[in-house]
């Protein structure tokens, strides 16, 4: 099992145990691959849920550029909702898990078709 597969297993565990979701492993794998080398970097692999600049980056680079959504207040509401679901006190909010939940939230699984 490679490093990426190990990380996907960790993300799936977080989705099950911390977010109360049953992960779609195929989609989770595609979202993880979509994150690229960031998943191997300790800082880049997580989302700082309390930093406004970080949340703006998630909104602009992921929701608008990757998922093709239009900028609107709903985007930030969705990000905050996902951070809430993951648990504000949860120190490591994995980027792949946050992106997975946002993809599901907006029904944009087809982007990873």
mmCIF file with all atom_site columns, C-alpha atoms in Angstrom:
data_model
loop_
_atom_site.group_PDB
_atom_site.id
_atom_site.type_symbol
_atom_site.label_atom_id
_atom_site.label_alt_id
_atom_site.label_comp_id
_atom_site.label_asym_id
_atom_site.label_entity_id
_atom_site.label_seq_id
_atom_site.pdbx_PDB_ins_code
_atom_site.Cartn_x
_atom_site.Cartn_y
_atom_site.Cartn_z
_atom_site.occupancy
_atom_site.B_iso_or_equiv
_atom_site.pdbx_formal_charge
_atom_site.auth_seq_id
_atom_site.auth_comp_id
_atom_site.auth_asym_id
_atom_site.auth_atom_id
_atom_site.pdbx_PDB_model_num
ATOM 1   C CA . UNK A 1 1   ? 0.000   0.000  0.000   1.00 0.00 ? 1   UNK A CA 1
ATOM 2   C CA . UNK A 1 2   ? 1.463   3.331  -1.067  1.00 0.00 ? 2   UNK A CA 1
ATOM 3   C CA . UNK A 1 3   ? 1.625   6.557  0.901   1.00 0.00 ? 3   UNK A CA 1
ATOM 4   C CA . UNK A 1 4   ? -1.399  7.973  -0.962  1.00 0.00 ? 4   UNK A CA 1
ATOM 5   C CA . UNK A 1 5   ? -3.503  4.888  -0.134  1.00 0.00 ? 5   UNK A CA 1
ATOM 6   C CA . UNK A 1 6   ? -2.538  5.242  3.534   1.00 0.00 ? 6   UNK A CA 1
ATOM 7   C CA . UNK A 1 7   ? -3.640  8.882  3.497   1.00 0.00 ? 7   UNK A CA 1
ATOM 8   C CA . UNK A 1 8   ? -6.931  8.012  1.784   1.00 0.00 ? 8   UNK A CA 1
ATOM 9   C CA . UNK A 1 9   ? -7.582  5.483  4.580   1.00 0.00 ? 9   UNK A CA 1
ATOM 10  C CA . UNK A 1 10  ? -6.929  8.236  7.169   1.00 0.00 ? 10  UNK A CA 1
ATOM 11  C CA . UNK A 1 11  ? -9.302  10.600 5.316   1.00 0.00 ? 11  UNK A CA 1
ATOM 12  C CA . UNK A 1 12  ? -11.993 7.908  5.113   1.00 0.00 ? 12  UNK A CA 1
ATOM 13  C CA . UNK A 1 13  ? -11.603 7.322  8.851   1.00 0.00 ? 13  UNK A CA 1
ATOM 14  C CA . UNK A 1 14  ? -12.027 11.060 9.537   1.00 0.00 ? 14  UNK A CA 1
ATOM 15  C CA . UNK A 1 15  ? -15.158 11.187 7.371   1.00 0.00 ? 15  UNK A CA 1
ATOM 16  C CA . UNK A 1 16  ? -16.662 8.226  9.241   1.00 0.00 ? 16  UNK A CA 1
ATOM 17  C CA . UNK A 1 17  ? -15.641 9.034  12.797  1.00 0.00 ? 17  UNK A CA 1
ATOM 18  C CA . UNK A 1 18  ? -15.368 12.829 12.918  1.00 0.00 ? 18  UNK A CA 1
ATOM 19  C CA . UNK A 1 19  ? -17.912 13.886 10.299  1.00 0.00 ? 19  UNK A CA 1
ATOM 20  C CA . UNK A 1 20  ? -20.431 11.059 10.603  1.00 0.00 ? 20  UNK A CA 1
ATOM 21  C CA . UNK A 1 21  ? -20.411 10.346 6.854   1.00 0.00 ? 21  UNK A CA 1
ATOM 22  C CA . UNK A 1 22  ? -19.941 7.147  4.913   1.00 0.00 ? 22  UNK A CA 1
ATOM 23  C CA . UNK A 1 23  ? -17.331 8.049  2.307   1.00 0.00 ? 23  UNK A CA 1
ATOM 24  C CA . UNK A 1 24  ? -17.713 7.299  -1.386  1.00 0.00 ? 24  UNK A CA 1
ATOM 25  C CA . UNK A 1 25  ? -14.231 5.797  -1.710  1.00 0.00 ? 25  UNK A CA 1
ATOM 26  C CA . UNK A 1 26  ? -14.068 6.322  -5.474  1.00 0.00 ? 26  UNK A CA 1
ATOM 27  C CA . UNK A 1 27  ? -14.831 10.039 -5.127  1.00 0.00 ? 27  UNK A CA 1
ATOM 28  C CA . UNK A 1 28  ? -12.553 10.398 -2.093  1.00 0.00 ? 28  UNK A CA 1
ATOM 29  C CA . UNK A 1 29  ? -9.689  8.866  -4.088  1.00 0.00 ? 29  UNK A CA 1
ATOM 30  C CA . UNK A 1 30  ? -10.300 11.254 -7.011  1.00 0.00 ? 30  UNK A CA 1
ATOM 31  C CA . UNK A 1 31  ? -10.500 14.300 -4.722  1.00 0.00 ? 31  UNK A CA 1
ATOM 32  C CA . UNK A 1 32  ? -7.279  13.220 -2.998  1.00 0.00 ? 32  UNK A CA 1
ATOM 33  C CA . UNK A 1 33  ? -5.505  12.800 -6.347  1.00 0.00 ? 33  UNK A CA 1
ATOM 34  C CA . UNK A 1 34  ? -6.876  16.219 -7.326  1.00 0.00 ? 34  UNK A CA 1
ATOM 35  C CA . UNK A 1 35  ? -5.122  17.785 -4.333  1.00 0.00 ? 35  UNK A CA 1
ATOM 36  C CA . UNK A 1 36  ? -1.814  16.773 -5.900  1.00 0.00 ? 36  UNK A CA 1
ATOM 37  C CA . UNK A 1 37  ? 1.431   16.852 -3.934  1.00 0.00 ? 37  UNK A CA 1
ATOM 38  C CA . UNK A 1 38  ? -0.134  19.095 -1.254  1.00 0.00 ? 38  UNK A CA 1
ATOM 39  C CA . UNK A 1 39  ? -1.341  15.975 0.602   1.00 0.00 ? 39  UNK A CA 1
ATOM 40  C CA . UNK A 1 40  ? 2.280   15.048 1.383   1.00 0.00 ? 40  UNK A CA 1
ATOM 41  C CA . UNK A 1 41  ? 3.145   18.444 2.910   1.00 0.00 ? 41  UNK A CA 1
ATOM 42  C CA . UNK A 1 42  ? 2.230   18.767 6.592   1.00 0.00 ? 42  UNK A CA 1
ATOM 43  C CA . UNK A 1 43  ? 1.163   22.404 6.265   1.00 0.00 ? 43  UNK A CA 1
ATOM 44  C CA . UNK A 1 44  ? -0.533  22.251 2.858   1.00 0.00 ? 44  UNK A CA 1
ATOM 45  C CA . UNK A 1 45  ? -2.395  19.011 3.605   1.00 0.00 ? 45  UNK A CA 1
ATOM 46  C CA . UNK A 1 46  ? -4.594  20.697 6.217   1.00 0.00 ? 46  UNK A CA 1
ATOM 47  C CA . UNK A 1 47  ? -7.008  23.634 6.187   1.00 0.00 ? 47  UNK A CA 1
ATOM 48  C CA . UNK A 1 48  ? -6.670  26.246 8.927   1.00 0.00 ? 48  UNK A CA 1
ATOM 49  C CA . UNK A 1 49  ? -10.374 26.656 9.642   1.00 0.00 ? 49  UNK A CA 1
ATOM 50  C CA . UNK A 1 50  ? -9.911  29.745 11.788  1.00 0.00 ? 50  UNK A CA 1
ATOM 51  C CA . UNK A 1 51  ? -7.889  31.748 9.255   1.00 0.00 ? 51  UNK A CA 1
ATOM 52  C CA . UNK A 1 52  ? -9.993  33.924 6.961   1.00 0.00 ? 52  UNK A CA 1
ATOM 53  C CA . UNK A 1 53  ? -7.248  34.053 4.303   1.00 0.00 ? 53  UNK A CA 1
ATOM 54  C CA . UNK A 1 54  ? -7.084  30.251 4.203   1.00 0.00 ? 54  UNK A CA 1
ATOM 55  C CA . UNK A 1 55  ? -10.859 29.983 3.767   1.00 0.00 ? 55  UNK A CA 1
ATOM 56  C CA . UNK A 1 56  ? -10.721 32.573 0.949   1.00 0.00 ? 56  UNK A CA 1
ATOM 57  C CA . UNK A 1 57  ? -8.099  30.393 -0.756  1.00 0.00 ? 57  UNK A CA 1
ATOM 58  C CA . UNK A 1 58  ? -10.361 27.330 -0.469  1.00 0.00 ? 58  UNK A CA 1
ATOM 59  C CA . UNK A 1 59  ? -13.231 29.376 -1.907  1.00 0.00 ? 59  UNK A CA 1
ATOM 60  C CA . UNK A 1 60  ? -11.258 30.881 -4.813  1.00 0.00 ? 60  UNK A CA 1
ATOM 61  C CA . UNK A 1 61  ? -8.977  27.997 -5.768  1.00 0.00 ? 61  UNK A CA 1
ATOM 62  C CA . UNK A 1 62  ? -11.281 25.077 -5.121  1.00 0.00 ? 62  UNK A CA 1
ATOM 63  C CA . UNK A 1 63  ? -14.936 26.132 -5.264  1.00 0.00 ? 63  UNK A CA 1
ATOM 64  C CA . UNK A 1 64  ? -14.629 28.753 -8.007  1.00 0.00 ? 64  UNK A CA 1
ATOM 65  C CA . UNK A 1 65  ? -11.700 27.474 -10.106 1.00 0.00 ? 65  UNK A CA 1
ATOM 66  C CA . UNK A 1 66  ? -11.982 23.700 -9.658  1.00 0.00 ? 66  UNK A CA 1
ATOM 67  C CA . UNK A 1 67  ? -15.724 23.179 -9.182  1.00 0.00 ? 67  UNK A CA 1
ATOM 68  C CA . UNK A 1 68  ? -16.693 26.090 -11.427 1.00 0.00 ? 68  UNK A CA 1
ATOM 69  C CA . UNK A 1 69  ? -19.096 27.707 -8.956  1.00 0.00 ? 69  UNK A CA 1
ATOM 70  C CA . UNK A 1 70  ? -19.997 31.409 -9.073  1.00 0.00 ? 70  UNK A CA 1
ATOM 71  C CA . UNK A 1 71  ? -18.834 33.581 -6.209  1.00 0.00 ? 71  UNK A CA 1
ATOM 72  C CA . UNK A 1 72  ? -21.660 34.124 -3.731  1.00 0.00 ? 72  UNK A CA 1
ATOM 73  C CA . UNK A 1 73  ? -22.219 34.218 0.051   1.00 0.00 ? 73  UNK A CA 1
ATOM 74  C CA . UNK A 1 74  ? -23.349 30.559 -0.161  1.00 0.00 ? 74  UNK A CA 1
ATOM 75  C CA . UNK A 1 75  ? -19.756 29.492 -0.839  1.00 0.00 ? 75  UNK A CA 1
ATOM 76  C CA . UNK A 1 76  ? -18.429 30.806 2.475   1.00 0.00 ? 76  UNK A CA 1
ATOM 77  C CA . UNK A 1 77  ? -21.525 29.472 4.262   1.00 0.00 ? 77  UNK A CA 1
ATOM 78  C CA . UNK A 1 78  ? -20.775 26.017 2.846   1.00 0.00 ? 78  UNK A CA 1
ATOM 79  C CA . UNK A 1 79  ? -17.104 26.219 3.870   1.00 0.00 ? 79  UNK A CA 1
ATOM 80  C CA . UNK A 1 80  ? -18.092 27.244 7.408   1.00 0.00 ? 80  UNK A CA 1
ATOM 81  C CA . UNK A 1 81  ? -20.680 24.474 7.537   1.00 0.00 ? 81  UNK A CA 1
ATOM 82  C CA . UNK A 1 82  ? -18.064 21.894 6.512   1.00 0.00 ? 82  UNK A CA 1
ATOM 83  C CA . UNK A 1 83  ? -15.583 23.231 9.108   1.00 0.00 ? 83  UNK A CA 1
ATOM 84  C CA . UNK A 1 84  ? -18.401 23.010 11.681  1.00 0.00 ? 84  UNK A CA 1
ATOM 85  C CA . UNK A 1 85  ? -19.173 19.403 10.666  1.00 0.00 ? 85  UNK A CA 1
ATOM 86  C CA . UNK A 1 86  ? -15.487 18.456 10.847  1.00 0.00 ? 86  UNK A CA 1
ATOM 87  C CA . UNK A 1 87  ? -15.312 20.075 14.291  1.00 0.00 ? 87  UNK A CA 1
ATOM 88  C CA . UNK A 1 88  ? -13.877 23.529 14.932  1.00 0.00 ? 88  UNK A CA 1
ATOM 89  C CA . UNK A 1 89  ? -11.721 22.098 17.707  1.00 0.00 ? 89  UNK A CA 1
ATOM 90  C CA . UNK A 1 90  ? -10.326 19.409 15.400  1.00 0.00 ? 90  UNK A CA 1
ATOM 91  C CA . UNK A 1 91  ? -6.713  20.456 14.889  1.00 0.00 ? 91  UNK A CA 1
ATOM 92  C CA . UNK A 1 92  ? -6.040  18.605 11.647  1.00 0.00 ? 92  UNK A CA 1
ATOM 93  C CA . UNK A 1 93  ? -8.727  19.336 9.108   1.00 0.00 ? 93  UNK A CA 1
ATOM 94  C CA . UNK A 1 94  ? -7.412  17.500 6.097   1.00 0.00 ? 94  UNK A CA 1
ATOM 95  C CA . UNK A 1 95  ? -7.720  19.422 2.834   1.00 0.00 ? 95  UNK A CA 1
ATOM 96  C CA . UNK A 1 96  ? -8.878  16.321 0.935   1.00 0.00 ? 96  UNK A CA 1
ATOM 97  C CA . UNK A 1 97  ? -11.663 15.722 3.484   1.00 0.00 ? 97  UNK A CA 1
ATOM 98  C CA . UNK A 1 98  ? -12.802 19.370 3.375   1.00 0.00 ? 98  UNK A CA 1
ATOM 99  C CA . UNK A 1 99  ? -12.750 19.329 -0.453  1.00 0.00 ? 99  UNK A CA 1
ATOM 100 C CA . UNK A 1 100 ? -14.619 16.013 -0.506  1.00 0.00 ? 100 UNK A CA 1
ATOM 101 C CA . UNK A 1 101 ? -17.374 17.386 1.753   1.00 0.00 ? 101 UNK A CA 1
ATOM 102 C CA . UNK A 1 102 ? -17.629 20.577 -0.331  1.00 0.00 ? 102 UNK A CA 1
ATOM 103 C CA . UNK A 1 103 ? -17.854 18.524 -3.536  1.00 0.00 ? 103 UNK A CA 1
ATOM 104 C CA . UNK A 1 104 ? -20.704 16.501 -1.999  1.00 0.00 ? 104 UNK A CA 1
ATOM 105 C CA . UNK A 1 105 ? -22.380 19.626 -0.588  1.00 0.00 ? 105 UNK A CA 1
ATOM 106 C CA . UNK A 1 106 ? -22.608 21.253 -4.011  1.00 0.00 ? 106 UNK A CA 1
ATOM 107 C CA . UNK A 1 107 ? -23.371 17.991 -5.856  1.00 0.00 ? 107 UNK A CA 1
ATOM 108 C CA . UNK A 1 108 ? -20.307 18.506 -8.071  1.00 0.00 ? 108 UNK A CA 1
ATOM 109 C CA . UNK A 1 109 ? -19.118 14.882 -8.138  1.00 0.00 ? 109 UNK A CA 1
ATOM 110 C CA . UNK A 1 110 ? -19.239 15.086 -11.950 1.00 0.00 ? 110 UNK A CA 1
ATOM 111 C CA . UNK A 1 111 ? -16.162 17.357 -11.876 1.00 0.00 ? 111 UNK A CA 1
ATOM 112 C CA . UNK A 1 112 ? -14.218 14.242 -10.868 1.00 0.00 ? 112 UNK A CA 1
ATOM 113 C CA . UNK A 1 113 ? -16.185 12.069 -13.327 1.00 0.00 ? 113 UNK A CA 1
#
